[in-house]
Coordinates of C-alpha atoms in Angstrom, one line a residue:
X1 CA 10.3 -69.2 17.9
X2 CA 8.2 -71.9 16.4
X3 CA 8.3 -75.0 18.4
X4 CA 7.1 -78.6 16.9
X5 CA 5.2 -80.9 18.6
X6 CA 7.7 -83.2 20.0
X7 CA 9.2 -80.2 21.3
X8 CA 6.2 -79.0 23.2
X9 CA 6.1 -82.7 24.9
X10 CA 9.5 -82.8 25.8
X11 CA 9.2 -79.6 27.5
X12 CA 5.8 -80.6 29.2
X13 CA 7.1 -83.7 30.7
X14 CA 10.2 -82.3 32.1
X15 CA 7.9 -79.5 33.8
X16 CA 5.9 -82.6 35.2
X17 CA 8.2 -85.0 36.4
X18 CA 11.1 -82.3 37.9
X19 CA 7.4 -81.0 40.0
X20 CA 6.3 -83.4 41.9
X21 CA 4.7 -82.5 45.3
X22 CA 5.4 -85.0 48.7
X23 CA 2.4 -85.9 50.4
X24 CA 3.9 -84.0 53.5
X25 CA 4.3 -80.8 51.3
X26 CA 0.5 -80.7 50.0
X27 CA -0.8 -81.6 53.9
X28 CA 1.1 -78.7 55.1
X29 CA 0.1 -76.6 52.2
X30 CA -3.4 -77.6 53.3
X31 CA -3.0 -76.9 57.1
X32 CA -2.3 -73.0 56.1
X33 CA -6.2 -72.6 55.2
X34 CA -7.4 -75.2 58.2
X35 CA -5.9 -72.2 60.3
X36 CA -7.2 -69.4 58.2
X37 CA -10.9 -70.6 58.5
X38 CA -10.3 -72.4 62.0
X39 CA -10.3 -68.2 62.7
X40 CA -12.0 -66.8 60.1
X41 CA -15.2 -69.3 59.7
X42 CA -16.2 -67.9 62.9
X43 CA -15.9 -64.5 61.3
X44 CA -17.8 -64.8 58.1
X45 CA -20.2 -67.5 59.8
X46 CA -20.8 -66.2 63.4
X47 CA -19.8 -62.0 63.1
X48 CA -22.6 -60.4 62.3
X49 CA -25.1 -62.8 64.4
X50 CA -22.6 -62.3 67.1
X51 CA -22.5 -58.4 66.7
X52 CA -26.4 -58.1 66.5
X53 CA -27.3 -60.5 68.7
X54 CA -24.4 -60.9 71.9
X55 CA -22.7 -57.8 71.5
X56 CA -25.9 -55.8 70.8
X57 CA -25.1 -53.5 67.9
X58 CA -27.6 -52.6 65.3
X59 CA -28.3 -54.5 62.0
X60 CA -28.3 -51.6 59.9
X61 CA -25.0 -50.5 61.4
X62 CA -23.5 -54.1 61.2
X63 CA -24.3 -54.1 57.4
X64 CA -22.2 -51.1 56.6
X65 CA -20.0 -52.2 58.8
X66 CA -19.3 -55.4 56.9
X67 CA -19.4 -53.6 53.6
X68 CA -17.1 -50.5 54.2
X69 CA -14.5 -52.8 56.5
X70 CA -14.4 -54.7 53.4
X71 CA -13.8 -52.2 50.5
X72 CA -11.3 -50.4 52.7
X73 CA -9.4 -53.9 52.9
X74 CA -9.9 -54.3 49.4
X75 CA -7.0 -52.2 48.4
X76 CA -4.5 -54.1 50.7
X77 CA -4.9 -56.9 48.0
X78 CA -2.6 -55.7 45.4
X79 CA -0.3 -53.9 47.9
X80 CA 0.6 -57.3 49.5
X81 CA 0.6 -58.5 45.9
X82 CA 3.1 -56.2 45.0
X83 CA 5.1 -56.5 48.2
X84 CA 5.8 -60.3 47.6
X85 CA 7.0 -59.6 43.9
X86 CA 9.8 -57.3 45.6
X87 CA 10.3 -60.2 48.5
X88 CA 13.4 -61.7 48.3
X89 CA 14.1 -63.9 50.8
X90 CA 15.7 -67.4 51.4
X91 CA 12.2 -68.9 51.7
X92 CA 10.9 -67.2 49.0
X93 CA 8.3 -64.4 48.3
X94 CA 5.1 -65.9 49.7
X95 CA 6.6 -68.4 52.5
X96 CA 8.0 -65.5 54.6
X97 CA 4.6 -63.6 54.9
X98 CA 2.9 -66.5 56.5
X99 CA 5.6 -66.5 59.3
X100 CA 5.5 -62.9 59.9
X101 CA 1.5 -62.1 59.8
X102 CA 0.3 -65.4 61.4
X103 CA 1.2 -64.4 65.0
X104 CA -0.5 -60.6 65.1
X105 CA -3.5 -62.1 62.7
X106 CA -4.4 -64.6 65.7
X107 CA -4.4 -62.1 68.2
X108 CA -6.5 -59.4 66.3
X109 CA -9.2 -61.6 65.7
X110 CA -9.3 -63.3 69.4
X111 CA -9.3 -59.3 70.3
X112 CA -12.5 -58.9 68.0
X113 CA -14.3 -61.1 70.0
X114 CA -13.0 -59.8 73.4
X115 CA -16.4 -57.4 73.5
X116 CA -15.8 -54.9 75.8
X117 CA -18.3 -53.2 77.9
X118 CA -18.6 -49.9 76.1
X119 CA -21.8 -47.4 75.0
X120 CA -23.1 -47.9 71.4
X121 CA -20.6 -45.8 69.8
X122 CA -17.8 -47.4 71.2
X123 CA -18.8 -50.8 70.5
X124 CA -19.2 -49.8 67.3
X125 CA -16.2 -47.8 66.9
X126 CA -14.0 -51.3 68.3
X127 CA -16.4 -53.5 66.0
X128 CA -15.0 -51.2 63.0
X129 CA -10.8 -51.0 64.5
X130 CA -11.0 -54.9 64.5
X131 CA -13.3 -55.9 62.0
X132 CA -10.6 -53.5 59.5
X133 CA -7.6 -55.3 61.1
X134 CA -8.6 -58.6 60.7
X135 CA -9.2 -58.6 57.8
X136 CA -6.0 -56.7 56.7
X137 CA -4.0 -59.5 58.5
X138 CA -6.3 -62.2 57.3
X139 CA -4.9 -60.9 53.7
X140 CA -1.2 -60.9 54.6
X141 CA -1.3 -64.1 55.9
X142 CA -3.8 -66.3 53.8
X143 CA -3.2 -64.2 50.4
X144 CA 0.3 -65.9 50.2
X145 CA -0.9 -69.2 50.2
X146 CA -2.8 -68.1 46.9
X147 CA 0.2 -66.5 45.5
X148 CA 2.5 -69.4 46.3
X149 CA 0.3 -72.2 44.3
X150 CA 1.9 -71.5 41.0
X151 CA 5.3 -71.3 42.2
X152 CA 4.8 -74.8 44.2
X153 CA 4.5 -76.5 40.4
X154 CA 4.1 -75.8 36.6
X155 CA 2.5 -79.4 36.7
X156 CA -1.2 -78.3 36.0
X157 CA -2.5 -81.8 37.5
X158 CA 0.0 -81.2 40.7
X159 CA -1.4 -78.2 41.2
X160 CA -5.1 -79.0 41.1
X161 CA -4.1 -82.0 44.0
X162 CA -2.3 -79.6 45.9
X163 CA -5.1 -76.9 45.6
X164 CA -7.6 -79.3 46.9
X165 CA -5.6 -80.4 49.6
X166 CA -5.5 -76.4 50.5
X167 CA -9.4 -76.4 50.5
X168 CA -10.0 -79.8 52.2
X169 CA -7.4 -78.3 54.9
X170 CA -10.0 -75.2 54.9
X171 CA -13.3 -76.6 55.0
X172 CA -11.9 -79.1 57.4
X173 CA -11.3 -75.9 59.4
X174 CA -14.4 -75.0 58.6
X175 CA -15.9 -78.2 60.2
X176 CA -14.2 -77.8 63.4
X177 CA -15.7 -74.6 63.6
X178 CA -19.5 -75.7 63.0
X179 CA -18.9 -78.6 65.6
X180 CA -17.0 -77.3 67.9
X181 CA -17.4 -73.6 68.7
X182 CA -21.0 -73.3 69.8
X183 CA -20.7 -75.7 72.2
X184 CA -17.2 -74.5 73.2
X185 CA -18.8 -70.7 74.0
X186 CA -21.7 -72.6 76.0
X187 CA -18.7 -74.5 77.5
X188 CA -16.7 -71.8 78.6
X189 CA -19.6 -68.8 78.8
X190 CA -21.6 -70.4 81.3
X191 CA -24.8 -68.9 80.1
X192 CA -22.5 -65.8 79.1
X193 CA -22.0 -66.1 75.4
X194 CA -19.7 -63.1 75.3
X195 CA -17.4 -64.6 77.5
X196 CA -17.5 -67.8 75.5
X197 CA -16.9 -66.5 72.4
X198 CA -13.9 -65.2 73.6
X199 CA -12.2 -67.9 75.3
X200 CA -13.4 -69.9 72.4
X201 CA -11.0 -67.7 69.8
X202 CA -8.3 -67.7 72.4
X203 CA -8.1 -71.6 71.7
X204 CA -9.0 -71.1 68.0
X205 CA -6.2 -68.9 68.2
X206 CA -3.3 -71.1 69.9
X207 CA -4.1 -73.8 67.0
X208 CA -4.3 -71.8 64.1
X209 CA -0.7 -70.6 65.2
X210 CA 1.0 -74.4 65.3
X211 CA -0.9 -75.2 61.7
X212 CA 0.4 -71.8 60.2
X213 CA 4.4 -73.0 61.4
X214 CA 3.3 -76.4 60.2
X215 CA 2.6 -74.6 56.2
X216 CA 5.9 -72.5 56.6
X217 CA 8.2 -74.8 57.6
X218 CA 7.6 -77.5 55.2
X219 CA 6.4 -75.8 51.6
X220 CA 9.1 -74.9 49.1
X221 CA 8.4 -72.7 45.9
X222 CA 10.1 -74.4 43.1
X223 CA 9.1 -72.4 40.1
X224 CA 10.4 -69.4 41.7
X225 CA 13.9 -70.9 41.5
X226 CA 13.3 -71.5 37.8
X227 CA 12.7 -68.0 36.8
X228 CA 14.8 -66.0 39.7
X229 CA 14.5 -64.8 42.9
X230 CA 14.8 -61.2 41.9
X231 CA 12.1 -58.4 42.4
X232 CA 10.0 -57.1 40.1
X233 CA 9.1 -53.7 39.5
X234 CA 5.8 -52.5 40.1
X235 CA 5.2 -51.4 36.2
X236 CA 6.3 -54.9 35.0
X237 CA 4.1 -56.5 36.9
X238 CA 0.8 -54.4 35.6
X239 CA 2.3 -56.0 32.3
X240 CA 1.1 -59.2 33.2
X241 CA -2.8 -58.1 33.5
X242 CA -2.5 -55.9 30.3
X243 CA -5.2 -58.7 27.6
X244 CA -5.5 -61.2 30.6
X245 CA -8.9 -61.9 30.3
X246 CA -9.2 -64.9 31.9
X247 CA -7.8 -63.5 34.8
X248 CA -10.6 -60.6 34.9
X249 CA -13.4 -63.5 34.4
X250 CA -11.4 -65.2 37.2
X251 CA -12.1 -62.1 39.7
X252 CA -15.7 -61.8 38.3
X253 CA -15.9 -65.6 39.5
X254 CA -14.4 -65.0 42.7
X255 CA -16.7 -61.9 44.0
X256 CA -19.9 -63.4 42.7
X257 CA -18.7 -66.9 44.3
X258 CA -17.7 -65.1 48.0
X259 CA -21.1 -63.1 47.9
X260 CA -23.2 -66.6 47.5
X261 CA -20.8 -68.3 50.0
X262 CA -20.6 -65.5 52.6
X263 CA -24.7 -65.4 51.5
X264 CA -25.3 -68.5 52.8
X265 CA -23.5 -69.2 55.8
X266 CA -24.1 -65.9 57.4
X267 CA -28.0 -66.3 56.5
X268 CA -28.3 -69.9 57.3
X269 CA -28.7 -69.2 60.8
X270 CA -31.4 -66.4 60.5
X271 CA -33.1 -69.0 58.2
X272 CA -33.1 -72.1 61.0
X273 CA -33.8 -69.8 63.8
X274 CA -36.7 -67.8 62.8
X275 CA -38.0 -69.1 59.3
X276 CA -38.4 -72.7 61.0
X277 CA -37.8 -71.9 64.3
X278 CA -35.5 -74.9 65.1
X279 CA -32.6 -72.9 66.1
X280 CA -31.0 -77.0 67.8
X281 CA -30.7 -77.4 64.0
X282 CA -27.9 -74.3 63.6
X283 CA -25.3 -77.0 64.1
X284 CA -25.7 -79.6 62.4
X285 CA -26.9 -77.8 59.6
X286 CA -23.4 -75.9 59.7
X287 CA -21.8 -78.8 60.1
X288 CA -23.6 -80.8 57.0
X289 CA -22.5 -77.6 55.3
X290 CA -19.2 -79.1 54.9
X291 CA -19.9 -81.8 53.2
X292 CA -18.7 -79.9 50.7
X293 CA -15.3 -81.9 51.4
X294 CA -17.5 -84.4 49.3
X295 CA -16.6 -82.3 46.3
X296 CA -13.7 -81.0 47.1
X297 CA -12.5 -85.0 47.5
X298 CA -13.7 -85.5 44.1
X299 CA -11.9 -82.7 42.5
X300 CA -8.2 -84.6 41.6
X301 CA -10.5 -87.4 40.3
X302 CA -12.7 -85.3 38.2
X303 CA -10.2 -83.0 36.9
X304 CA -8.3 -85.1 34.8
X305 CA -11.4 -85.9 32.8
X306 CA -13.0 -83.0 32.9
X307 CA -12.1 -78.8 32.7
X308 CA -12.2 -76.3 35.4
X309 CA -14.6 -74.7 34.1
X310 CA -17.0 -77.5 33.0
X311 CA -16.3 -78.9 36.7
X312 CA -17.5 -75.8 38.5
X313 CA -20.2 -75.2 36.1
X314 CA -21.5 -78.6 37.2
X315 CA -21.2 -77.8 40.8
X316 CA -23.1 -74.7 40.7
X317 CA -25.8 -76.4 39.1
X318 CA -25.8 -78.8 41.9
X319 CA -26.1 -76.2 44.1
X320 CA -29.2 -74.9 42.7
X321 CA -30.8 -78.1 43.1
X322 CA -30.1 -78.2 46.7
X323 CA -31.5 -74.6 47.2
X324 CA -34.6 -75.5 45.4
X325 CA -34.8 -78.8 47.4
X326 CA -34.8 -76.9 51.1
X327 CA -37.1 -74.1 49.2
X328 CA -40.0 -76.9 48.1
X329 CA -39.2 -79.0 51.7
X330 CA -40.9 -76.4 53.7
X331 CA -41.1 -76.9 57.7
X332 CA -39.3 -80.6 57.1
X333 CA -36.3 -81.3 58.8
X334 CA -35.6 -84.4 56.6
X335 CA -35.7 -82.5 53.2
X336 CA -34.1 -78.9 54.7
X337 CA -31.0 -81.7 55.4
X338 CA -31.3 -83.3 52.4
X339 CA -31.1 -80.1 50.5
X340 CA -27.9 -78.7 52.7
X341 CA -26.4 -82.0 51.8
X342 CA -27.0 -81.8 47.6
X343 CA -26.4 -78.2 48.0
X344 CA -22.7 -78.4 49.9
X345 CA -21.2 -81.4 47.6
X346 CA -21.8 -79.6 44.2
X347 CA -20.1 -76.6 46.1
X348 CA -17.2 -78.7 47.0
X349 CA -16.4 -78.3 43.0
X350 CA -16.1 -74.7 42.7
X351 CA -14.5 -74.7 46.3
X352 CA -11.6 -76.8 45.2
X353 CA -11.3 -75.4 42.1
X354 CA -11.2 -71.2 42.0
X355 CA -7.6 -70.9 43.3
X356 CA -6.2 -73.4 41.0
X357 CA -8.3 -71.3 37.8
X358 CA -6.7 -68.6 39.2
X359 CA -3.5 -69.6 39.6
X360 CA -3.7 -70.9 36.1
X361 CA -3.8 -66.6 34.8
X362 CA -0.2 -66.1 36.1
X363 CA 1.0 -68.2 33.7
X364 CA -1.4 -67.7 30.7
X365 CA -0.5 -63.3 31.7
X366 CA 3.7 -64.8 31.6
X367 CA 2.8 -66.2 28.4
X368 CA 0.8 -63.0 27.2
X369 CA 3.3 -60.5 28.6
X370 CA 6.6 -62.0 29.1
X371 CA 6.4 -61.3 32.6
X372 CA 5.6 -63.8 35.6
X373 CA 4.1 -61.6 38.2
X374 CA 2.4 -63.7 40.7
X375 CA 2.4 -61.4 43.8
X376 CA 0.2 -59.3 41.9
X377 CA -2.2 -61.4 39.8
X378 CA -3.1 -64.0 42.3
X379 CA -3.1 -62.0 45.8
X380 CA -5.5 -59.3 43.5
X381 CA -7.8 -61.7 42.2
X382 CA -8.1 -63.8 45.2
X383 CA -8.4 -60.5 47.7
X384 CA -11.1 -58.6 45.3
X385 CA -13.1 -61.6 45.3
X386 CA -12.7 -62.7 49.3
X387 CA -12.7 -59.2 50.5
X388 CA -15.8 -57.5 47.5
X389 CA -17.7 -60.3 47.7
X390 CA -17.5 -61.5 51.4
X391 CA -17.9 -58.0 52.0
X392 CA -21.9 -57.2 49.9
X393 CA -22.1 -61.3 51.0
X394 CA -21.9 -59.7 54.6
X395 CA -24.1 -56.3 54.3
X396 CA -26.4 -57.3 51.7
X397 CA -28.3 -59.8 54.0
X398 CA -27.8 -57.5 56.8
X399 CA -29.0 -54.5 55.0
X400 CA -32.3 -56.9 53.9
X401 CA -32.5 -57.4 57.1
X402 CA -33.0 -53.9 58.4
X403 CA -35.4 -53.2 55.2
X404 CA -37.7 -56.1 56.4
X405 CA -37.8 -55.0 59.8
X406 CA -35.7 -57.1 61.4
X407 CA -35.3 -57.4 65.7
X408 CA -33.0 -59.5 67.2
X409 CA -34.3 -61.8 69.6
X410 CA -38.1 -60.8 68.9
X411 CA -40.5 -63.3 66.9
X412 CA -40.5 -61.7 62.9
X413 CA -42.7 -59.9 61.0
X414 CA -43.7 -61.8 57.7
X415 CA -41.7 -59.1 55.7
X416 CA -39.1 -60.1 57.8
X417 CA -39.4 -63.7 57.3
X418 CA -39.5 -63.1 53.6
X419 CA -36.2 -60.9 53.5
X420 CA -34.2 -63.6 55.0
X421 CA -35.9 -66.7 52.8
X422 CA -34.7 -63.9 49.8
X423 CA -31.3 -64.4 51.6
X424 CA -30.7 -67.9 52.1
X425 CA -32.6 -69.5 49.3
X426 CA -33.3 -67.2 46.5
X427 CA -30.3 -64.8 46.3
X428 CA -27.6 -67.6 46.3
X429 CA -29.4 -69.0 43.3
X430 CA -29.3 -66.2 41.2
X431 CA -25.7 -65.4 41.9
X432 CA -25.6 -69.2 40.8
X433 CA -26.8 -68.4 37.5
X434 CA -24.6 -65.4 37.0
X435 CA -21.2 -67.7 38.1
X436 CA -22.3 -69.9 35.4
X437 CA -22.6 -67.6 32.6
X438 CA -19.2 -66.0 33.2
X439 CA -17.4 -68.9 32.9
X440 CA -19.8 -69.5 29.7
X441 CA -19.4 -66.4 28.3
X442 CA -15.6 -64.6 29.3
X443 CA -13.5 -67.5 30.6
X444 CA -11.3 -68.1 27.2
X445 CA -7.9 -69.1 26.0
X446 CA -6.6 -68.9 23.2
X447 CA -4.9 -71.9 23.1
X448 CA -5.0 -75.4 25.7
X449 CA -2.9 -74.6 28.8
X450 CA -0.6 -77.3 28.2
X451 CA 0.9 -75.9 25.0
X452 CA 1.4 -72.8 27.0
X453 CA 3.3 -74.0 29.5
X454 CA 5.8 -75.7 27.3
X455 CA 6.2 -73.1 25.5
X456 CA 7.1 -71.1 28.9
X457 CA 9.3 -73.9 29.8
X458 CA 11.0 -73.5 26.0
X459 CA 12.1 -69.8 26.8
X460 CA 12.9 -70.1 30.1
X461 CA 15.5 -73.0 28.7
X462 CA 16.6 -70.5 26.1

């Protein structure tokens, strides 16, 4: 049915002002990824150095590790996709998932860093039982935070707030993490790092829990009362990706983005250690890392001038500047932090902006198809890209590493040396690049996203 302009208006505004999120709901909503990366920062920041270095397995090993663990995880993402789309619960179909995977989730990964005293196999075979679970449960309970941003609001400006609270929440996490756990395993180790780590997560663990209540017991998924609480069939919700290409630039996005992020934080500390050989700099440079709050801060502001897509465009263009900053800085400290520092703010943009670009699919594939599958488009998107790209972000450097000869604990060869410069400064620019020309060159509507949504809010009124 044709609808006038007035029409589309009147539709948009009710959307807006019936969608309002309370400041309470959108800190909540935010404390659900403090947890998740309160846990899993020290996975994708401190695993592999942790597994080559304390628990003593082999970098070659470690890489496939990391990759394998990762595409076998890969296919949990649309099964707990479509399990939410058949949830039907009081609470909704993402809310309940948080309350029931939080608990085993926290005690999987404080059992990953338990390291017990086992021959190189059998580290290796535990590294691979826990590594695989953790990430499993890291989908089922962080996925539904993805899946539940376009059911929180059809307000395109609410959501984009509430999506940055969710990524402040998680590189606040983030920054606990890079000031808090090293000393914490010195803290409780006592010169045994093993025993530190461990302890460490056990706390990490015990605080992620009260946050993940916190996001459960005070979130509430509004747009799911609009269209029903029913489940939908596994067929209708294919439907929904059937000519969704923004969504499938939206996945592209999200792999290339988790192989630069995982890229750079898991390198960073190679870099400091051995490239400069200031390893007292592995903290704060961590920590400076997430100033990328900076960006994410900036994002509610920005957005209602500017796109997405222009706005993460612009971020990754900062982010090449600060890589080309610590690359021309050489041996000084100064310009190394000043280049973290330009680096992690123009991050902050794409940071607090890929959940909300893809949450913004469900509603262009409703539109498109007729059919509103959330579960599935948003907890596939957002697992391909987390679990794909954190998983090559993982075993590429590590694989690098093995090619250039790498020994841990032992001064570096200059290949070496050069293979982990290619990770830290050189890689993450390139993959840079290639985030910029997707957006360019596949990220298209056919129409602006307000006009959509009114016209979603016309048929579901009809």
């Amino acid at each position: 049915m044709a609808m006038n302009e007035e029409t589309l208006k009147r539709h948009t505004d009710s959307s807006a002002s019936n969608q309002k999120l309370s400041l309470l709901e959108k800190v909540s909503y935010g404390l659900g990824d403090t947890a998740s990366n309160l846990l899993f920062t020290v996975v994708t920041t401190y695993l592999t150095f942790y597994f080559t270095d304390v628990y003593g397995i082999k970098a070659a090993a470690v890489g496939t590790l990391l990759l394998i663990a990762r595409i076998v995880d890969m296919l949990d993402s649309p099964i707990f996709g479509i399990l939410i789309d058949k949830t039907n619960t009081k609470w909704g179909k993402s809310r309940p998932w948080i309350l029931w995977s939080c608990i085993p989730f926290s005690i999987v990964v404080i059992l990953l860093f338990m390291g017990p005293d086992l021959s190189d196999s059998g580290k290796l075979a535990y590294a691979y039982i826990f590594y695989i679970a953790a990430n499993v449960l890291y989908t089922a309970v962080n996925n539904p935070l993805t899946t539940m941003l376009p059911s929180l609001t059809l307000d395109i400006q609410e959501r984009t707030v509430a999506n940055s609270f969710r990524m402040f929440g998680g590189q606040f996490g983030a920054l606990l993490v890079n000031l808090t756990l090293l000393p914490l395993v010195a803290y409780f180790g006592g010169g045994d790092q093993q025993k530190g780590f461990f302890y460490t997560m056990t706390l990490f663990g015990v605080i992620g829990l009260i946050m993940f209540f916190i996001t459960f017991l005070n979130t509430k998924e509004r747009v799911q009362d609009i269209n029903g609480t029913k489940s939908l069939a596994l067929k209708d919700s294919i439907k929904a990706i059937k000519g969704n290409q923004p969504w499938i630039a939206g996945v592209l996005l999200g792999v290339v983005f988790f192989i630069l992020y995982v890229m750079k934080l898991s390198s960073g500390i190679y870099y400091i250690t051995y490239n400069l050989g200031k390893p007292g700099l592995v903290s704060l440079v961590n920590t400076l890392g997430t100033l990328t709050l900076v960006g994410i801060i900036a994002v509610p502001f920005l957005s209602k001038k500017f796109s997405k897509k222009k706005l993460i465009i612009i971020g990754m263009l900062i982010n090449i500047i600060g890589q080309l900053i610590i690359y021309f800085g050489g041996q000084s400290t100064a310009i190394l932090l000043t280049g973290v520092i330009v680096g992690a703010i123009g991050f902050g943009l794409p940071i607090g902006l890929l959940f909300a670009l893809i949450a913004d699919t469900v509603d262009y594939g409703e539109w498109k198809s007729g059919v509103r599958a959330q579960g599935l488009l948003a907890s596939t998107a957002s697992g391909i890209a987390i679990k794909l790209g954190s998983g090559l972000g993982g075993a590429i450097p590590a694989w690098l590493l093995a090619a250039g000869g790498y020994v841990a604990n032992k001064p570096q060869t200059q290949s070496s040396l050069h293979m982990i410069s290619l990770n830290f400064i050189w890689l993450p620019i390139i993959l840079s690049i290639l985030s910029i020309l997707i957006l360019a060159f596949l990220y298209k509507w056919e129409k602006p996203y307000n006009e959509i949504i009114a016209e979603l809010e016309v048929r579901r009124a009809q």
